Amino acid sequence: MHSDYINLPYMLYADKDGQIYDHPYLRMAGFSGSSPAVITDEDLIPMPEFSKLFYIPDCPPIGLDPSTGESKTVAEIEVEGIVTKCFAVAAFLEPGLVRSHLPAVDYGPKSYILPMWAYTAVGFRDEGYLAAGFRIEYNHKWDPNNYDDRELIPAIRKYQGEYKAGPLVEHLIHCATDNHCFAAKNLFLKRWEAPLPVSQTCNAACLGCLSLQLDLFCEASHERISFTPSKTEIVALAVRHLEYALEPIVSFGQGCEGEPLTDYMLVADSIREIRKQTGKGTINLNTNGSWPERIREIADSGLDSIRISLNSARPEFYKAYYRPKNYDLTDVIDSISLSREMGLYTMINYLVFPGVTDQEEEVEALSDLIEKTGVNFIHLKNLDIDPQLYMKKMPAPKSEAIGIKQMVDMLRQEFPDVELGYFNQPVERKDVLK
Ligand code: SF4
């Protein structure tokens, strides 16, 4: 037995009904991009309770032979004389955790696109599941333990009793109860970060868009908002939340909408009116950052913080994922710089994928972006997408992958003033009403 592998968790597999088993001998393996990548004990964490397990139909798991260190594809297994087809198993980690390895899977037999989840390598040892990842931020405001739906329904009824519910509130009731959106639940629980979705259109076509799948790769996980809320309802909802909620943030740019910059004047006019009525809390904008001049207009209106999404700091990788219309990565980087110049608390929503994000060239490009823009905070978000689809669509790697954890350690060392985390941060703006 090879000492490096003997203590690794056992490989998991599932049968055709999705029943999950641990293999009697083979150990768990992981992928970086499309290639096997060694997993060590340092990469493993007990899988937190609100994580999910998936099995991947038609796709055999790949395990590690602890005596040789070789990878083994396991199409079937014989247990007590019964031969069972084996399918790979993956985890989806709860918020605040960054995955370091993809599951080790033979995707050859697969003819469909997996739904949008951040598939993560997972194994079994000592009566527990162990996943390949690490915690980048703990925030009680996003801890699933603090979201009890037995409190939600009475809170929604109370909210409806206190305020006249327009189409936006009705939309957010659906988001809170059917899509289980934590931000929407917060609106009715009167605390923390609440959503302000406004836009039906977008000037990008992300492969992993949560609200609209143009190529029908797979089902979108959210229905995109089908109307444009009125300024009156946006302002009323936001002022109520900023005035009365606990540690309030209101955020434009949600998973259930397009790109808010396509409705930038509605956003800017709403913020101006909100700030006339209250100076409390944080007004945030989640955006693809495609229009610097529209961001200038919104920043001028009283915005406090901004979160600009990107999957890569390299133009060809950015283009392959966002499929932008009439803009490119240069515009996005200009928006990040402009946001800093205008005093916004500036965050990037960095969509992390092991084997792509940690390529040496990507780490260099990201470092250049940080130096150039002076960004305050980097969200390290696991990218929810079918790993095989993403690797097929991304340009071929021209440099080695150093490991996601190693990349984070390097960022911490090189940029000690840049915060790394997972969640939007409340921002105090003392000068709003001066
Ligand atoms: S920028 Fe947002 S709304 Fe637009 S395609 Fe991408 S994920 Fe979808």
Short mmCIF file of N, CA and C in Angstrom, two decimals, residues 241-393:
data_model
loop_
_atom_site.label_atom_id
_atom_site.label_comp_id
_atom_site.label_asym_id
_atom_site.label_seq_id
_atom_site.Cartn_x
_atom_site.Cartn_y
_atom_site.Cartn_z
N HIS A 241 -36.78 48.60 3.72
CA HIS A 241 -35.75 47.66 4.18
C HIS A 241 -34.59 48.41 4.82
N LEU A 242 -34.13 49.49 4.18
CA LEU A 242 -32.98 50.22 4.71
C LEU A 242 -33.31 50.90 6.03
N GLU A 243 -34.55 51.33 6.18
CA GLU A 243 -34.95 52.03 7.40
C GLU A 243 -35.16 51.08 8.58
N TYR A 244 -35.78 49.91 8.32
CA TYR A 244 -36.26 49.08 9.43
C TYR A 244 -35.56 47.73 9.58
N ALA A 245 -34.80 47.30 8.58
CA ALA A 245 -34.20 45.97 8.69
C ALA A 245 -32.91 46.01 9.49
N LEU A 246 -32.51 44.85 9.99
CA LEU A 246 -31.26 44.68 10.74
C LEU A 246 -30.09 44.64 9.76
N GLU A 247 -29.09 45.53 9.97
CA GLU A 247 -27.89 45.57 9.12
C GLU A 247 -28.25 45.45 7.64
N PRO A 248 -29.00 46.41 7.12
CA PRO A 248 -29.57 46.26 5.78
C PRO A 248 -28.64 46.55 4.61
N ILE A 249 -28.80 45.73 3.59
CA ILE A 249 -28.21 45.97 2.27
C ILE A 249 -29.36 45.75 1.28
N VAL A 250 -29.49 46.59 0.24
CA VAL A 250 -30.38 46.25 -0.87
C VAL A 250 -29.50 46.13 -2.12
N SER A 251 -29.75 45.09 -2.89
CA SER A 251 -28.89 44.79 -4.05
C SER A 251 -29.65 44.68 -5.35
N PHE A 252 -29.27 45.55 -6.32
CA PHE A 252 -29.72 45.38 -7.70
C PHE A 252 -28.83 44.30 -8.33
N GLY A 253 -29.39 43.52 -9.30
CA GLY A 253 -28.58 42.51 -9.99
C GLY A 253 -28.67 41.16 -9.30
N GLN A 254 -29.78 40.45 -9.58
CA GLN A 254 -30.02 39.17 -8.92
C GLN A 254 -30.03 38.02 -9.93
N GLY A 255 -29.99 36.79 -9.40
CA GLY A 255 -29.98 35.61 -10.27
C GLY A 255 -31.26 35.47 -11.10
N CYS A 256 -32.31 36.16 -10.69
CA CYS A 256 -33.60 36.01 -11.38
C CYS A 256 -33.84 37.15 -12.38
N GLU A 257 -32.75 37.82 -12.79
CA GLU A 257 -32.95 38.90 -13.77
C GLU A 257 -31.82 38.90 -14.78
N GLY A 258 -31.91 39.84 -15.73
CA GLY A 258 -30.86 40.01 -16.73
C GLY A 258 -29.78 40.91 -16.15
N GLU A 259 -29.31 41.87 -16.95
CA GLU A 259 -28.24 42.76 -16.51
C GLU A 259 -28.81 44.13 -16.13
N PRO A 260 -28.70 44.56 -14.86
CA PRO A 260 -29.29 45.85 -14.45
C PRO A 260 -28.79 47.07 -15.22
N LEU A 261 -27.58 46.99 -15.81
CA LEU A 261 -27.09 48.14 -16.58
C LEU A 261 -27.94 48.38 -17.82
N THR A 262 -28.73 47.38 -18.23
CA THR A 262 -29.62 47.61 -19.38
C THR A 262 -30.80 48.49 -18.97
N ASP A 263 -31.00 48.67 -17.66
CA ASP A 263 -32.04 49.60 -17.14
C ASP A 263 -31.39 50.62 -16.21
N TYR A 264 -30.22 51.12 -16.61
CA TYR A 264 -29.41 51.94 -15.69
C TYR A 264 -30.13 53.21 -15.23
N MET A 265 -30.94 53.84 -16.05
CA MET A 265 -31.61 55.07 -15.60
C MET A 265 -32.68 54.77 -14.54
N LEU A 266 -33.37 53.63 -14.66
CA LEU A 266 -34.33 53.25 -13.62
C LEU A 266 -33.58 53.02 -12.31
N VAL A 267 -32.42 52.34 -12.40
CA VAL A 267 -31.61 52.08 -11.20
C VAL A 267 -31.12 53.40 -10.60
N ALA A 268 -30.55 54.28 -11.44
CA ALA A 268 -29.99 55.55 -10.95
C ALA A 268 -31.09 56.43 -10.34
N ASP A 269 -32.21 56.56 -11.04
CA ASP A 269 -33.30 57.42 -10.53
C ASP A 269 -33.87 56.86 -9.23
N SER A 270 -33.94 55.54 -9.15
CA SER A 270 -34.46 54.92 -7.91
C SER A 270 -33.51 55.20 -6.74
N ILE A 271 -32.20 55.06 -6.98
CA ILE A 271 -31.23 55.29 -5.90
C ILE A 271 -31.29 56.74 -5.43
N ARG A 272 -31.40 57.67 -6.40
CA ARG A 272 -31.47 59.10 -6.01
C ARG A 272 -32.67 59.32 -5.07
N GLU A 273 -33.79 58.73 -5.43
CA GLU A 273 -34.99 58.92 -4.62
C GLU A 273 -34.85 58.21 -3.26
N ILE A 274 -34.26 57.02 -3.27
CA ILE A 274 -34.05 56.28 -2.01
C ILE A 274 -33.20 57.12 -1.06
N ARG A 275 -32.10 57.68 -1.60
CA ARG A 275 -31.17 58.44 -0.75
C ARG A 275 -31.75 59.79 -0.30
N LYS A 276 -32.80 60.25 -1.01
CA LYS A 276 -33.51 61.45 -0.52
C LYS A 276 -34.28 61.10 0.75
N GLN A 277 -34.72 59.82 0.84
CA GLN A 277 -35.61 59.42 1.93
C GLN A 277 -34.87 58.76 3.10
N THR A 278 -33.70 58.15 2.85
CA THR A 278 -32.94 57.54 3.93
C THR A 278 -31.45 57.47 3.61
N GLY A 279 -30.64 57.65 4.65
CA GLY A 279 -29.19 57.54 4.48
C GLY A 279 -28.67 56.25 5.05
N LYS A 280 -29.60 55.39 5.49
CA LYS A 280 -29.19 54.17 6.20
C LYS A 280 -28.77 53.05 5.27
N GLY A 281 -27.98 52.11 5.79
CA GLY A 281 -27.66 50.88 5.10
C GLY A 281 -26.80 51.04 3.86
N THR A 282 -26.75 49.97 3.10
CA THR A 282 -25.90 49.90 1.91
C THR A 282 -26.74 49.64 0.67
N ILE A 283 -26.48 50.42 -0.39
CA ILE A 283 -27.10 50.13 -1.69
C ILE A 283 -26.01 49.54 -2.58
N ASN A 284 -26.23 48.32 -3.04
CA ASN A 284 -25.22 47.58 -3.81
C ASN A 284 -25.73 47.25 -5.20
N LEU A 285 -24.81 47.12 -6.13
CA LEU A 285 -25.15 46.72 -7.51
C LEU A 285 -24.30 45.51 -7.91
N ASN A 286 -24.97 44.39 -8.21
CA ASN A 286 -24.29 43.23 -8.80
C ASN A 286 -24.45 43.34 -10.31
N THR A 287 -23.34 43.30 -11.05
CA THR A 287 -23.42 43.59 -12.48
C THR A 287 -22.32 42.87 -13.27
N ASN A 288 -22.49 42.82 -14.59
CA ASN A 288 -21.39 42.26 -15.40
C ASN A 288 -20.38 43.36 -15.78
N GLY A 289 -20.65 44.61 -15.33
CA GLY A 289 -19.68 45.69 -15.48
C GLY A 289 -19.37 46.08 -16.92
N SER A 290 -20.30 45.85 -17.81
CA SER A 290 -20.02 46.01 -19.26
C SER A 290 -20.03 47.45 -19.74
N TRP A 291 -20.64 48.40 -18.98
CA TRP A 291 -20.79 49.80 -19.44
C TRP A 291 -20.21 50.79 -18.41
N PRO A 292 -18.95 51.14 -18.53
CA PRO A 292 -18.38 52.06 -17.51
C PRO A 292 -19.20 53.36 -17.36
N GLU A 293 -19.65 53.93 -18.45
CA GLU A 293 -20.34 55.23 -18.36
C GLU A 293 -21.69 55.10 -17.64
N ARG A 294 -22.33 53.96 -17.80
CA ARG A 294 -23.60 53.77 -17.08
C ARG A 294 -23.31 53.56 -15.58
N ILE A 295 -22.18 52.95 -15.29
CA ILE A 295 -21.80 52.79 -13.88
C ILE A 295 -21.50 54.16 -13.27
N ARG A 296 -20.91 55.05 -14.06
CA ARG A 296 -20.64 56.41 -13.56
C ARG A 296 -21.96 57.08 -13.16
N GLU A 297 -22.98 56.95 -14.01
CA GLU A 297 -24.29 57.56 -13.73
C GLU A 297 -24.87 56.99 -12.43
N ILE A 298 -24.78 55.67 -12.27
CA ILE A 298 -25.36 55.02 -11.08
C ILE A 298 -24.55 55.37 -9.82
N ALA A 299 -23.23 55.42 -9.98
CA ALA A 299 -22.39 55.79 -8.82
C ALA A 299 -22.71 57.22 -8.39
N ASP A 300 -22.90 58.10 -9.36
CA ASP A 300 -23.24 59.50 -9.05
C ASP A 300 -24.56 59.60 -8.30
N SER A 301 -25.43 58.60 -8.51
CA SER A 301 -26.79 58.69 -7.93
C SER A 301 -26.80 58.34 -6.44
N GLY A 302 -25.69 57.74 -5.93
CA GLY A 302 -25.64 57.45 -4.49
C GLY A 302 -25.34 55.99 -4.15
N LEU A 303 -24.89 55.22 -5.14
CA LEU A 303 -24.55 53.82 -4.89
C LEU A 303 -23.42 53.72 -3.87
N ASP A 304 -23.41 52.66 -3.06
CA ASP A 304 -22.36 52.49 -2.05
C ASP A 304 -21.32 51.45 -2.45
N SER A 305 -21.79 50.33 -3.01
CA SER A 305 -20.85 49.26 -3.35
C SER A 305 -21.26 48.61 -4.66
N ILE A 306 -20.29 47.93 -5.28
CA ILE A 306 -20.54 47.29 -6.57
C ILE A 306 -19.82 45.94 -6.60
N ARG A 307 -20.46 44.95 -7.22
CA ARG A 307 -19.83 43.63 -7.38
C ARG A 307 -19.89 43.28 -8.87
N ILE A 308 -18.72 43.19 -9.48
CA ILE A 308 -18.62 42.97 -10.92
C ILE A 308 -18.14 41.55 -11.18
N SER A 309 -18.93 40.80 -11.97
CA SER A 309 -18.64 39.37 -12.18
C SER A 309 -17.70 39.12 -13.34
N LEU A 310 -16.81 38.14 -13.16
CA LEU A 310 -16.01 37.65 -14.27
C LEU A 310 -15.50 36.24 -13.96
N ASN A 311 -15.36 35.45 -15.02
CA ASN A 311 -14.85 34.07 -14.86
C ASN A 311 -13.35 34.04 -15.10
N SER A 312 -12.82 35.10 -15.72
CA SER A 312 -11.39 35.10 -16.03
C SER A 312 -10.89 36.52 -16.27
N ALA A 313 -9.61 36.75 -15.99
CA ALA A 313 -8.98 38.05 -16.25
C ALA A 313 -8.25 38.01 -17.60
N ARG A 314 -8.49 36.94 -18.38
CA ARG A 314 -7.90 36.79 -19.71
C ARG A 314 -8.99 36.95 -20.77
N PRO A 315 -8.80 37.84 -21.75
CA PRO A 315 -9.88 38.17 -22.71
C PRO A 315 -10.50 36.95 -23.39
N GLU A 316 -9.65 35.98 -23.83
CA GLU A 316 -10.20 34.87 -24.61
C GLU A 316 -11.05 33.94 -23.73
N PHE A 317 -10.66 33.80 -22.47
CA PHE A 317 -11.45 32.96 -21.56
C PHE A 317 -12.75 33.67 -21.16
N TYR A 318 -12.64 35.02 -20.96
CA TYR A 318 -13.83 35.81 -20.61
C TYR A 318 -14.85 35.72 -21.76
N LYS A 319 -14.36 35.93 -22.99
CA LYS A 319 -15.25 35.94 -24.16
C LYS A 319 -15.93 34.58 -24.34
N ALA A 320 -15.17 33.50 -24.10
CA ALA A 320 -15.72 32.15 -24.31
C ALA A 320 -16.86 31.84 -23.34
N TYR A 321 -16.82 32.46 -22.15
CA TYR A 321 -17.89 32.18 -21.16
C TYR A 321 -19.04 33.19 -21.26
N TYR A 322 -18.70 34.51 -21.30
CA TYR A 322 -19.75 35.54 -21.26
C TYR A 322 -20.40 35.76 -22.61
N ARG A 323 -19.69 35.45 -23.68
CA ARG A 323 -20.22 35.69 -25.03
C ARG A 323 -20.85 37.08 -25.09
N PRO A 324 -20.02 38.10 -24.81
CA PRO A 324 -20.52 39.48 -24.69
C PRO A 324 -21.00 40.05 -26.02
N LYS A 325 -22.02 40.94 -25.97
CA LYS A 325 -22.52 41.64 -27.16
C LYS A 325 -22.08 43.09 -27.07
N ASN A 326 -21.23 43.51 -27.99
CA ASN A 326 -20.79 44.93 -28.10
C ASN A 326 -20.02 45.43 -26.89
N TYR A 327 -19.38 44.55 -26.18
CA TYR A 327 -18.40 45.00 -25.17
C TYR A 327 -17.39 43.89 -25.00
N ASP A 328 -16.31 44.15 -24.26
CA ASP A 328 -15.35 43.09 -23.97
C ASP A 328 -14.72 43.28 -22.60
N LEU A 329 -13.74 42.44 -22.27
CA LEU A 329 -13.16 42.45 -20.92
C LEU A 329 -12.55 43.80 -20.58
N THR A 330 -12.05 44.51 -21.58
CA THR A 330 -11.45 45.84 -21.33
C THR A 330 -12.48 46.77 -20.68
N ASP A 331 -13.71 46.73 -21.17
CA ASP A 331 -14.78 47.57 -20.58
C ASP A 331 -15.02 47.18 -19.13
N VAL A 332 -14.99 45.88 -18.88
CA VAL A 332 -15.25 45.40 -17.52
C VAL A 332 -14.15 45.88 -16.56
N ILE A 333 -12.90 45.78 -17.01
CA ILE A 333 -11.77 46.22 -16.17
C ILE A 333 -11.83 47.74 -15.97
N ASP A 334 -12.22 48.48 -17.02
CA ASP A 334 -12.40 49.94 -16.87
C ASP A 334 -13.49 50.25 -15.84
N SER A 335 -14.54 49.42 -15.82
CA SER A 335 -15.61 49.64 -14.84
C SER A 335 -15.13 49.42 -13.41
N ILE A 336 -14.26 48.42 -13.23
CA ILE A 336 -13.73 48.15 -11.89
C ILE A 336 -12.87 49.34 -11.44
N SER A 337 -12.00 49.82 -12.35
CA SER A 337 -11.14 50.98 -12.01
C SER A 337 -11.99 52.21 -11.72
N LEU A 338 -12.98 52.47 -12.56
CA LEU A 338 -13.84 53.65 -12.39
C LEU A 338 -14.59 53.58 -11.05
N SER A 339 -15.06 52.40 -10.72
CA SER A 339 -15.80 52.22 -9.45
C SER A 339 -14.92 52.60 -8.26
N ARG A 340 -13.65 52.19 -8.32
CA ARG A 340 -12.72 52.57 -7.24
C ARG A 340 -12.51 54.07 -7.21
N GLU A 341 -12.28 54.62 -8.42
CA GLU A 341 -12.04 56.08 -8.51
C GLU A 341 -13.22 56.86 -7.93
N MET A 342 -14.43 56.31 -8.09
CA MET A 342 -15.62 57.05 -7.63
C MET A 342 -15.97 56.71 -6.19
N GLY A 343 -15.06 55.96 -5.51
CA GLY A 343 -15.21 55.73 -4.08
C GLY A 343 -16.19 54.64 -3.71
N LEU A 344 -16.58 53.81 -4.68
CA LEU A 344 -17.46 52.69 -4.35
C LEU A 344 -16.63 51.59 -3.69
N TYR A 345 -17.24 50.85 -2.75
CA TYR A 345 -16.57 49.65 -2.24
C TYR A 345 -16.69 48.64 -3.37
N THR A 346 -15.55 48.29 -3.95
CA THR A 346 -15.54 47.57 -5.22
C THR A 346 -15.12 46.12 -5.06
N MET A 347 -16.03 45.23 -5.48
CA MET A 347 -15.79 43.80 -5.34
C MET A 347 -15.83 43.14 -6.73
N ILE A 348 -15.07 42.08 -6.92
CA ILE A 348 -15.29 41.27 -8.12
C ILE A 348 -15.84 39.91 -7.69
N ASN A 349 -16.76 39.41 -8.49
CA ASN A 349 -17.39 38.10 -8.26
C ASN A 349 -16.67 37.12 -9.18
N TYR A 350 -15.62 36.50 -8.66
CA TYR A 350 -14.69 35.69 -9.45
C TYR A 350 -15.21 34.26 -9.49
N LEU A 351 -15.59 33.81 -10.69
CA LEU A 351 -16.20 32.49 -10.84
C LEU A 351 -15.10 31.44 -10.97
N VAL A 352 -14.92 30.66 -9.89
CA VAL A 352 -13.76 29.77 -9.74
C VAL A 352 -14.01 28.39 -10.30
N PHE A 353 -13.05 27.85 -11.07
CA PHE A 353 -13.16 26.51 -11.66
C PHE A 353 -11.78 25.87 -11.62
N PRO A 354 -11.60 24.81 -10.81
CA PRO A 354 -10.28 24.16 -10.70
C PRO A 354 -9.75 23.68 -12.05
N GLY A 355 -8.53 24.08 -12.36
CA GLY A 355 -7.92 23.70 -13.64
C GLY A 355 -7.95 24.83 -14.65
N VAL A 356 -8.80 25.85 -14.40
CA VAL A 356 -8.83 27.04 -15.28
C VAL A 356 -8.40 28.27 -14.49
N THR A 357 -9.07 28.51 -13.34
CA THR A 357 -8.80 29.70 -12.53
C THR A 357 -7.38 29.70 -11.97
N ASP A 358 -6.85 28.49 -11.70
CA ASP A 358 -5.52 28.39 -11.09
C ASP A 358 -4.41 28.13 -12.11
N GLN A 359 -4.68 28.35 -13.41
CA GLN A 359 -3.61 28.26 -14.38
C GLN A 359 -2.65 29.43 -14.13
N GLU A 360 -1.36 29.17 -14.28
CA GLU A 360 -0.35 30.21 -13.99
C GLU A 360 -0.67 31.51 -14.74
N GLU A 361 -1.04 31.37 -16.02
CA GLU A 361 -1.33 32.57 -16.82
C GLU A 361 -2.52 33.34 -16.25
N GLU A 362 -3.52 32.61 -15.72
CA GLU A 362 -4.69 33.27 -15.15
C GLU A 362 -4.31 34.01 -13.86
N VAL A 363 -3.48 33.36 -13.07
CA VAL A 363 -3.06 33.99 -11.80
C VAL A 363 -2.29 35.28 -12.10
N GLU A 364 -1.45 35.24 -13.13
CA GLU A 364 -0.72 36.47 -13.53
C GLU A 364 -1.70 37.55 -14.00
N ALA A 365 -2.67 37.15 -14.83
CA ALA A 365 -3.63 38.13 -15.37
C ALA A 365 -4.46 38.73 -14.24
N LEU A 366 -4.85 37.89 -13.28
CA LEU A 366 -5.63 38.39 -12.14
C LEU A 366 -4.80 39.37 -11.31
N SER A 367 -3.52 39.03 -11.10
CA SER A 367 -2.64 39.92 -10.33
C SER A 367 -2.53 41.28 -11.04
N ASP A 368 -2.37 41.26 -12.34
CA ASP A 368 -2.31 42.53 -13.11
C ASP A 368 -3.60 43.33 -12.92
N LEU A 369 -4.74 42.62 -12.97
CA LEU A 369 -6.04 43.29 -12.81
C LEU A 369 -6.16 43.94 -11.43
N ILE A 370 -5.73 43.20 -10.40
CA ILE A 370 -5.81 43.73 -9.03
C ILE A 370 -4.93 44.98 -8.91
N GLU A 371 -3.68 44.87 -9.43
CA GLU A 371 -2.75 46.01 -9.35
C GLU A 371 -3.33 47.21 -10.10
N LYS A 372 -3.89 46.95 -11.27
CA LYS A 372 -4.37 48.05 -12.13
C LYS A 372 -5.61 48.73 -11.54
N THR A 373 -6.50 47.95 -10.94
CA THR A 373 -7.80 48.50 -10.53
C THR A 373 -7.88 48.91 -9.07
N GLY A 374 -7.09 48.24 -8.19
CA GLY A 374 -7.19 48.55 -6.76
C GLY A 374 -8.46 48.00 -6.14
N VAL A 375 -8.95 46.90 -6.68
CA VAL A 375 -10.19 46.30 -6.18
C VAL A 375 -10.10 46.03 -4.67
N ASN A 376 -11.22 46.18 -3.93
CA ASN A 376 -11.22 46.01 -2.47
C ASN A 376 -11.39 44.57 -2.02
N PHE A 377 -12.26 43.81 -2.75
CA PHE A 377 -12.70 42.52 -2.23
C PHE A 377 -12.89 41.55 -3.40
N ILE A 378 -12.45 40.31 -3.24
CA ILE A 378 -12.67 39.29 -4.27
C ILE A 378 -13.54 38.18 -3.71
N HIS A 379 -14.73 38.02 -4.33
CA HIS A 379 -15.57 36.87 -4.00
C HIS A 379 -15.02 35.66 -4.75
N LEU A 380 -14.74 34.58 -4.06
CA LEU A 380 -14.31 33.35 -4.73
C LEU A 380 -15.50 32.41 -4.81
N LYS A 381 -16.25 32.52 -5.90
CA LYS A 381 -17.51 31.77 -6.06
C LYS A 381 -17.28 30.55 -6.94
N ASN A 382 -17.71 29.39 -6.45
CA ASN A 382 -17.62 28.20 -7.29
C ASN A 382 -18.53 28.38 -8.51
N LEU A 383 -17.99 28.13 -9.69
CA LEU A 383 -18.79 28.28 -10.91
C LEU A 383 -19.72 27.08 -11.05
N ASP A 384 -21.03 27.38 -11.14
CA ASP A 384 -22.05 26.33 -11.29
C ASP A 384 -22.19 25.99 -12.77
N ILE A 385 -21.59 24.90 -13.20
CA ILE A 385 -21.69 24.52 -14.61
C ILE A 385 -21.24 23.07 -14.79
N ASP A 386 -21.72 22.44 -15.86
CA ASP A 386 -21.29 21.08 -16.23
C ASP A 386 -19.80 21.13 -16.54
N PRO A 387 -18.95 20.42 -15.75
CA PRO A 387 -17.49 20.52 -15.96
C PRO A 387 -17.06 20.19 -17.39
N GLN A 388 -17.69 19.18 -17.98
CA GLN A 388 -17.30 18.77 -19.33
C GLN A 388 -17.62 19.89 -20.34
N LEU A 389 -18.79 20.54 -20.16
CA LEU A 389 -19.17 21.63 -21.06
C LEU A 389 -18.18 22.79 -20.94
N TYR A 390 -17.83 23.16 -19.70
CA TYR A 390 -16.94 24.31 -19.50
C TYR A 390 -15.57 24.04 -20.12
N MET A 391 -15.03 22.84 -19.88
CA MET A 391 -13.70 22.53 -20.43
C MET A 391 -13.75 22.50 -21.97
N LYS A 392 -14.90 22.11 -22.51
CA LYS A 392 -15.04 22.07 -23.99
C LYS A 392 -15.05 23.50 -24.54
N LYS A 393 -15.66 24.42 -23.84
CA LYS A 393 -15.83 25.78 -24.35
C LYS A 393 -14.63 26.69 -24.06
#
